[in-house]
CSV table of C-alpha atoms and ligand atoms in Angstrom, one decimal:
chain,number,residue,atom,x,y,z
J,1123,MET,CA,33.0,8.2,16.2
J,1124,ASP,CA,36.0,10.2,15.1
J,1125,SER,CA,34.8,13.8,15.0
J,1126,GLN,CA,36.7,14.2,11.7
J,1127,ASN,CA,34.2,11.9,9.9
J,1128,GLU,CA,31.2,12.4,12.1
J,1129,LEU,CA,29.1,14.0,9.3
J,1130,THR,CA,29.7,11.3,6.7
J,1131,GLY,CA,26.5,10.5,4.9
J,1132,LYS,CA,24.8,13.7,6.0
J,1133,VAL,CA,23.5,16.4,3.6
J,1134,ALA,CA,23.8,20.0,4.7
J,1135,ILE,CA,22.2,23.2,3.2
J,1136,VAL,CA,24.2,26.3,3.9
J,1137,THR,CA,22.6,29.6,2.9
J,1138,GLY,CA,25.1,32.3,1.9
J,1139,GLY,CA,27.7,29.6,1.6
J,1140,GLY,CA,29.4,31.3,-1.3
J,1141,ASP,CA,31.6,33.7,0.7
J,1142,GLY,CA,32.9,34.7,4.1
J,1143,ILE,CA,31.6,32.8,7.2
J,1144,GLY,CA,29.3,30.6,5.1
J,1145,ARG,CA,32.3,29.4,3.0
J,1146,GLY,CA,34.2,28.5,6.1
J,1147,ILE,CA,31.2,26.5,7.4
J,1148,VAL,CA,31.0,24.7,4.1
J,1149,ARG,CA,34.7,23.8,4.2
J,1150,VAL,CA,34.4,22.4,7.7
J,1151,LEU,CA,31.2,20.4,7.1
J,1152,ALA,CA,32.6,18.9,3.9
J,1153,GLY,CA,35.8,18.1,5.7
J,1154,ARG,CA,33.9,16.1,8.2
J,1155,GLY,CA,32.1,14.1,5.5
J,1156,ALA,CA,29.0,16.0,4.6
J,1157,ASP,CA,27.7,16.6,1.1
J,1158,VAL,CA,26.7,20.3,0.8
J,1159,VAL,CA,24.1,22.4,-1.0
J,1160,ILE,CA,24.9,26.1,-1.2
J,1161,ALA,CA,21.9,28.4,-1.5
J,1162,ASP,CA,23.2,31.9,-2.4
J,1163,VAL,CA,22.3,34.9,-4.5
J,1164,ASN,CA,25.8,34.8,-5.8
J,1165,GLU,CA,25.9,31.6,-7.8
J,1166,LYS,CA,29.3,32.2,-9.3
J,1167,ALA,CA,31.0,32.5,-5.9
J,1168,ALA,CA,28.9,29.5,-4.6
J,1169,GLY,CA,30.1,27.4,-7.6
J,1170,GLU,CA,33.8,28.1,-6.7
J,1171,VAL,CA,33.2,26.8,-3.2
J,1172,ILE,CA,31.3,23.7,-4.5
J,1173,ALA,CA,34.4,23.0,-6.7
J,1174,GLU,CA,36.4,22.9,-3.5
J,1175,VAL,CA,33.8,20.6,-1.9
J,1176,GLN,CA,34.2,18.2,-4.9
J,1177,SER,CA,37.9,18.3,-4.7
J,1178,MET,CA,37.5,17.0,-1.1
J,1179,GLY,CA,35.7,14.0,-2.5
J,1180,ARG,CA,32.2,15.2,-1.4
J,1181,GLN,CA,29.2,16.0,-3.6
J,1182,GLY,CA,27.9,19.6,-3.9
J,1183,LEU,CA,25.1,21.6,-5.5
J,1184,VAL,CA,24.5,25.3,-6.0
J,1185,VAL,CA,20.9,26.5,-5.9
J,1186,GLY,CA,20.6,30.2,-6.7
J,1187,THR,CA,18.4,31.4,-3.9
J,1188,ASP,CA,17.3,34.7,-2.4
J,1189,VAL,CA,16.3,33.7,1.2
J,1190,ALA,CA,14.1,36.7,1.4
J,1191,ASP,CA,11.7,34.8,-0.9
J,1192,GLN,CA,9.7,31.9,0.6
J,1193,ASN,CA,9.3,30.3,-2.9
J,1194,GLU,CA,13.0,30.3,-3.5
J,1195,CYS,CA,13.6,28.7,-0.1
J,1196,ASP,CA,11.1,26.0,-0.9
J,1197,GLY,CA,13.0,25.5,-4.2
J,1198,MET,CA,16.3,25.2,-2.3
J,1199,VAL,CA,14.9,22.4,-0.2
J,1200,SER,CA,13.2,20.6,-3.1
J,1201,SER,CA,16.4,20.8,-5.2
J,1202,ALA,CA,18.4,19.3,-2.4
J,1203,LEU,CA,15.9,16.5,-1.9
J,1204,SER,CA,15.8,15.8,-5.6
J,1205,LEU,CA,19.6,15.3,-5.9
J,1206,PHE,CA,20.4,13.8,-2.5
J,1207,GLY,CA,17.1,12.3,-1.3
J,1208,ARG,CA,17.7,13.7,2.2
J,1209,VAL,CA,18.5,16.9,4.2
J,1210,ASP,CA,20.0,16.5,7.6
J,1211,ILE,CA,21.3,20.0,8.3
J,1212,LEU,CA,20.3,23.6,7.6
J,1213,ILE,CA,22.7,26.4,8.3
J,1214,CYS,CA,20.9,29.8,8.1
J,1215,ASN,CA,23.9,32.0,7.5
J,1216,ALA,CA,22.9,34.4,4.6
J,1217,GLY,CA,22.9,37.9,6.0
J,1218,VAL,CA,23.4,41.6,5.1
J,1219,ALA,CA,24.3,44.7,7.0
J,1220,GLY,CA,22.8,47.3,4.7
J,1221,GLY,CA,20.1,47.7,2.0
J,1222,PRO,CA,20.0,49.8,-1.1
J,1223,GLU,CA,21.0,53.0,0.7
J,1224,TRP,CA,23.1,51.7,3.5
J,1225,TRP,CA,23.0,54.1,6.4
J,1226,THR,CA,23.9,57.7,5.8
J,1227,ARG,CA,23.3,59.6,9.0
J,1228,GLU,CA,22.7,58.7,12.7
J,1229,THR,CA,20.3,56.0,11.6
J,1230,ALA,CA,19.4,53.9,8.6
J,1231,SER,CA,16.6,54.6,6.2
J,1232,GLU,CA,13.4,52.7,6.1
J,1233,LEU,CA,14.5,51.0,2.9
J,1234,ASP,CA,17.6,49.7,4.7
J,1235,TRP,CA,15.6,48.5,7.7
J,1236,ASP,CA,13.3,46.6,5.4
J,1237,ALA,CA,16.0,45.1,3.3
J,1238,VAL,CA,18.0,43.9,6.4
J,1239,PHE,CA,15.0,42.5,8.1
J,1240,ALA,CA,13.9,40.8,4.8
J,1241,VAL,CA,17.2,38.8,4.6
J,1242,ASN,CA,18.3,38.4,8.2
J,1243,VAL,CA,15.0,37.8,9.9
J,1244,ARG,CA,12.4,36.7,7.3
J,1245,GLY,CA,15.2,34.8,5.4
J,1246,THR,CA,16.0,32.7,8.4
J,1247,MET,CA,12.3,32.1,9.0
J,1248,HIS,CA,11.6,31.2,5.4
J,1249,SER,CA,14.6,28.8,5.3
J,1250,ILE,CA,13.5,27.0,8.4
J,1251,GLU,CA,9.9,26.9,7.2
J,1252,ALA,CA,11.0,25.3,3.9
J,1253,VAL,CA,12.7,22.4,5.7
J,1254,GLU,CA,10.8,21.9,8.9
J,1255,GLY,CA,7.9,19.8,7.4
J,1256,TYR,CA,10.4,17.3,5.9
J,1257,MET,CA,12.4,17.1,9.2
J,1258,MET,CA,9.3,16.8,11.3
J,1259,ASP,CA,8.1,13.8,9.2
J,1260,ARG,CA,11.5,12.2,9.5
J,1261,GLY,CA,11.8,12.9,13.2
J,1262,GLU,CA,15.2,14.4,13.1
J,1263,GLY,CA,17.2,17.4,12.0
J,1264,LYS,CA,19.8,20.0,12.9
J,1265,ILE,CA,19.4,23.7,12.4
J,1266,VAL,CA,22.0,26.3,13.2
J,1267,VAL,CA,21.3,30.1,12.8
J,1268,ILE,CA,24.3,32.5,12.4
J,1269,ALA,CA,23.3,35.6,14.3
J,1270,SER,CA,26.0,37.9,15.8
J,1271,ILE,CA,27.2,39.3,19.1
J,1272,ALA,CA,25.2,42.3,17.9
J,1273,ALA,CA,22.2,40.2,19.0
J,1274,ARG,CA,23.4,40.5,22.6
J,1275,GLY,CA,22.5,44.2,22.9
J,1276,GLY,CA,24.6,47.3,23.5
J,1277,GLY,CA,26.7,49.2,21.0
J,1278,ALA,CA,26.5,52.7,19.7
J,1279,GLY,CA,26.4,54.1,16.2
J,1280,PRO,CA,24.1,54.0,13.3
J,1281,MET,CA,23.7,50.2,13.0
J,1282,ALA,CA,20.6,49.8,15.1
J,1283,HIS,CA,18.8,48.2,12.1
J,1284,TYR,CA,21.5,45.4,11.9
J,1285,ARG,CA,21.6,44.9,15.7
J,1286,ALA,CA,17.8,44.7,15.9
J,1287,SER,CA,17.7,42.2,13.0
J,1288,LYS,CA,20.2,40.0,14.7
J,1289,GLY,CA,18.3,40.1,18.0
J,1290,ALA,CA,15.2,39.2,16.1
J,1291,GLU,CA,17.0,36.3,14.4
J,1292,LEU,CA,18.1,34.9,17.7
J,1293,ASN,CA,14.5,35.1,18.9
J,1294,VAL,CA,13.2,33.4,15.8
J,1295,ALA,CA,15.7,30.6,16.3
J,1296,GLN,CA,14.6,30.1,19.9
J,1297,ALA,CA,10.9,30.1,18.9
J,1298,PHE,CA,11.7,27.3,16.4
J,1299,ALA,CA,13.8,25.4,18.9
J,1300,MET,CA,10.7,25.2,21.2
J,1301,ARG,CA,8.4,24.3,18.3
J,1302,LEU,CA,10.6,21.6,16.8
J,1303,ALA,CA,12.0,20.0,20.0
J,1304,PRO,CA,9.1,17.4,20.1
J,1305,TYR,CA,10.3,16.3,16.7
J,1306,ASN,CA,13.9,15.6,17.7
J,1307,ILE,CA,15.1,18.7,15.8
J,1308,ASN,CA,17.8,20.8,17.4
J,1309,VAL,CA,17.9,24.5,16.7
J,1310,ASN,CA,20.8,26.5,18.0
J,1311,THR,CA,22.4,29.9,17.3
J,1312,ILE,CA,26.1,30.9,16.9
J,1313,CYS,CA,26.9,34.6,17.6
J,1314,PRO,CA,30.2,35.4,15.8
J,1315,GLY,CA,32.3,38.4,16.9
J,1316,LEU,CA,34.8,40.0,14.5
J,1317,LEU,CA,35.6,38.4,11.2
J,1318,TRP,CA,37.3,40.0,8.2
J,1319,THR,CA,34.8,39.3,5.4
J,1320,ASN,CA,33.2,41.3,2.6
J,1321,MET,CA,30.6,42.4,5.0
J,1322,TRP,CA,33.1,43.9,7.4
J,1323,ASP,CA,35.0,45.5,4.5
J,1324,GLN,CA,31.7,47.2,3.4
J,1325,ILE,CA,31.0,48.3,7.0
J,1326,ALA,CA,34.5,49.8,7.5
J,1327,ARG,CA,34.3,51.7,4.2
J,1328,LYS,CA,30.9,53.1,5.1
J,1329,HIS,CA,32.0,54.2,8.6
J,1330,MET,CA,35.1,55.8,7.1
J,1331,SER,CA,33.3,57.7,4.4
J,1332,ASP,CA,30.6,58.9,6.8
J,1333,SER,CA,33.1,60.2,9.3
J,1334,GLY,CA,35.5,61.6,6.7
J,1335,ASP,CA,38.2,59.6,8.4
J,1336,GLU,CA,39.8,57.9,5.4
J,1337,ASP,CA,43.4,57.9,6.5
J,1338,GLN,CA,43.3,54.2,7.3
J,1339,SER,CA,42.5,51.3,5.1
J,1340,PRO,CA,39.3,49.3,5.8
J,1341,ARG,CA,41.4,46.5,7.2
J,1342,GLU,CA,43.2,48.8,9.6
J,1343,ARG,CA,39.8,50.1,10.7
J,1344,PHE,CA,38.8,46.5,11.4
J,1345,GLU,CA,42.0,45.9,13.3
J,1346,ASN,CA,41.2,48.9,15.6
J,1347,GLY,CA,38.2,46.9,16.9
J,1348,LEU,CA,40.4,43.9,17.9
J,1349,GLY,CA,41.5,45.9,21.0
J,1350,ALA,CA,38.1,45.0,22.5
J,1351,VAL,CA,38.7,41.2,22.1
J,1352,PRO,CA,40.0,39.7,25.4
J,1353,LEU,CA,41.8,36.9,23.5
J,1354,GLY,CA,43.3,39.6,21.3
J,1355,ARG,CA,42.7,38.1,17.9
J,1356,GLU,CA,40.1,38.1,15.2
J,1357,GLN,CA,37.9,35.1,14.6
J,1358,THR,CA,37.9,33.1,11.3
J,1359,PRO,CA,35.1,31.5,9.3
J,1360,GLU,CA,36.5,28.1,10.2
J,1361,ASP,CA,36.2,29.0,13.9
J,1362,ILE,CA,32.4,29.3,13.3
J,1363,GLY,CA,32.5,26.2,11.1
J,1364,VAL,CA,33.8,23.9,13.8
J,1365,VAL,CA,31.1,25.0,16.3
J,1366,ALA,CA,28.5,24.5,13.6
J,1367,ALA,CA,29.8,21.1,12.9
J,1368,PHE,CA,29.7,20.2,16.6
J,1369,LEU,CA,26.1,21.5,17.0
J,1370,CYS,CA,25.1,19.3,13.9
J,1371,SER,CA,26.7,16.2,15.4
J,1372,ASP,CA,25.2,13.6,17.6
J,1373,ARG,CA,27.5,14.8,20.4
J,1374,ALA,CA,25.2,17.9,20.7
J,1375,ARG,CA,21.9,15.9,20.6
J,1376,ASN,CA,20.8,17.4,24.0
J,1377,ILE,CA,21.6,21.0,23.1
J,1378,THR,CA,18.8,23.1,21.7
J,1379,GLY,CA,17.6,26.7,21.9
J,1380,GLN,CA,21.1,27.9,22.9
J,1381,ALA,CA,23.3,30.7,21.6
J,1382,ILE,CA,27.1,30.3,21.6
J,1383,ASN,CA,29.3,33.4,21.3
J,1384,VAL,CA,32.4,32.7,19.2
J,1385,ASP,CA,34.0,36.1,19.8
J,1386,GLY,CA,37.2,35.7,21.7
J,1387,GLY,CA,35.4,36.7,24.9
J,1388,MET,CA,33.9,40.0,23.9
J,1389,ARG,CA,30.6,39.0,25.3
J,1390,MET,CA,30.4,36.8,28.4
J,1391,ASN,CA,26.6,36.4,28.5
D,1428,LIG,N1,31.7,39.3,9.4
D,1428,LIG,C1,31.4,39.4,10.7
D,1428,LIG,O1,32.3,39.9,11.5
D,1428,LIG,C2,30.1,38.9,11.3
D,1428,LIG,C3,30.0,38.9,12.7
D,1428,LIG,C4,28.8,38.4,13.2
D,1428,LIG,C5,27.8,37.9,12.4
D,1428,LIG,N2,28.0,37.8,11.1
D,1428,LIG,C6,26.9,37.2,10.3
D,1428,LIG,O2,27.5,36.1,9.6
D,1428,LIG,C7,26.7,35.9,8.4
D,1428,LIG,C8,27.7,35.9,7.2
D,1428,LIG,O3,28.4,37.1,7.1
D,1428,LIG,P1,29.7,37.4,6.3
D,1428,LIG,O4,30.5,38.3,7.1
D,1428,LIG,O5,30.3,36.1,5.9
D,1428,LIG,O6,29.1,38.1,5.0
D,1428,LIG,P2,29.6,38.1,3.5
D,1428,LIG,O7,28.9,39.4,2.9
D,1428,LIG,O8,31.0,37.9,3.4
D,1428,LIG,O9,28.9,36.8,2.9
D,1428,LIG,C9,27.5,36.7,2.9
D,1428,LIG,C10,27.0,35.7,1.9
D,1428,LIG,O10,25.6,35.7,1.9
D,1428,LIG,C11,25.1,35.8,0.5
D,1428,LIG,N3,23.8,36.5,0.6
D,1428,LIG,C12,23.5,37.8,0.9
D,1428,LIG,N4,22.2,38.0,0.8
D,1428,LIG,C13,21.6,36.8,0.4
D,1428,LIG,C14,20.3,36.5,0.2
D,1428,LIG,N5,19.3,37.3,0.2
D,1428,LIG,N6,20.0,35.2,-0.1
D,1428,LIG,C15,21.0,34.3,-0.2
D,1428,LIG,N7,22.3,34.6,0.0
D,1428,LIG,C16,22.6,35.9,0.3
D,1428,LIG,C17,26.2,36.6,-0.2
D,1428,LIG,O11,26.1,36.4,-1.6
D,1428,LIG,C18,27.4,36.0,0.4
D,1428,LIG,O12,27.8,34.8,-0.3
D,1428,LIG,C19,25.7,37.0,8.3
D,1428,LIG,O13,24.5,36.6,8.8
D,1428,LIG,C20,26.3,38.1,9.3
D,1428,LIG,O14,25.3,38.9,9.8
D,1428,LIG,C21,29.2,38.3,10.5
């Protein structure tokens, strides 16, 4: 089948699909024929992306969801099933880099550690737990977790809480890949590199205010990091979307438990 239409008839849930990487993933999945449910705390932003999905001739639904809450994740899946009668794909993309205090010194506060783990780690687990029973009964399903090259280790600075959460997220994905393989459910991870999104804007502002180095704009600060990219360019949400679409297609039916870096070569393991 033509890869451009390979998701026709499929229904995808994308957590955090209202902005940034999630929005790029929604655009690519809808462009390949999928109907899309966006589960996001920001319902307004999600509604704007769903309007785009509809303008592409696909159907869409917004479900206001905080993935840190298991009941809300259960509601996300039951709303999708009520409207569409099926869920083929779950993309666990919702994530945060800081909590109520962000990081202020060499390390983040306990509040920030808890907030980041609640969304990035438990949110991923809750989202998969909400859909796995349905997919197991059906004997098929595709799940993609958006972690980060931060999951691959290394790196200095005060973001240990974020790195640790992303490493944990990758391990959660692999645990579910093993658990769900007998049910013909593929679970894979994408590790994005450097993408200019709201998250990166917040990170750049935080680093700059902490260091007192506010001569540059947040975008310039982000561009400094691109020197570490062997291919010499930033990645885009659509770059992540096309890999997610591939992993959700039949062409990837024998790939599970893997993590793919989409980072211009920054990490080669
Ligand atoms: N931007 C990067 O360079 C980069 C690199 C590697 C990995 N990532 C990962 O990609 C994912 C998306 O990041 P982004 O840069 O697009 O961020 P973003 O802040 O631009 O967008 C995140 C989206 O998730 C939603 N969200 C936040 N908390 C939520 C919650 N509790 N429940 C439901 N929705 C929630 C937000 O409303 C927003 O729509 C994250 O998991 C992030 O860790 C980003």
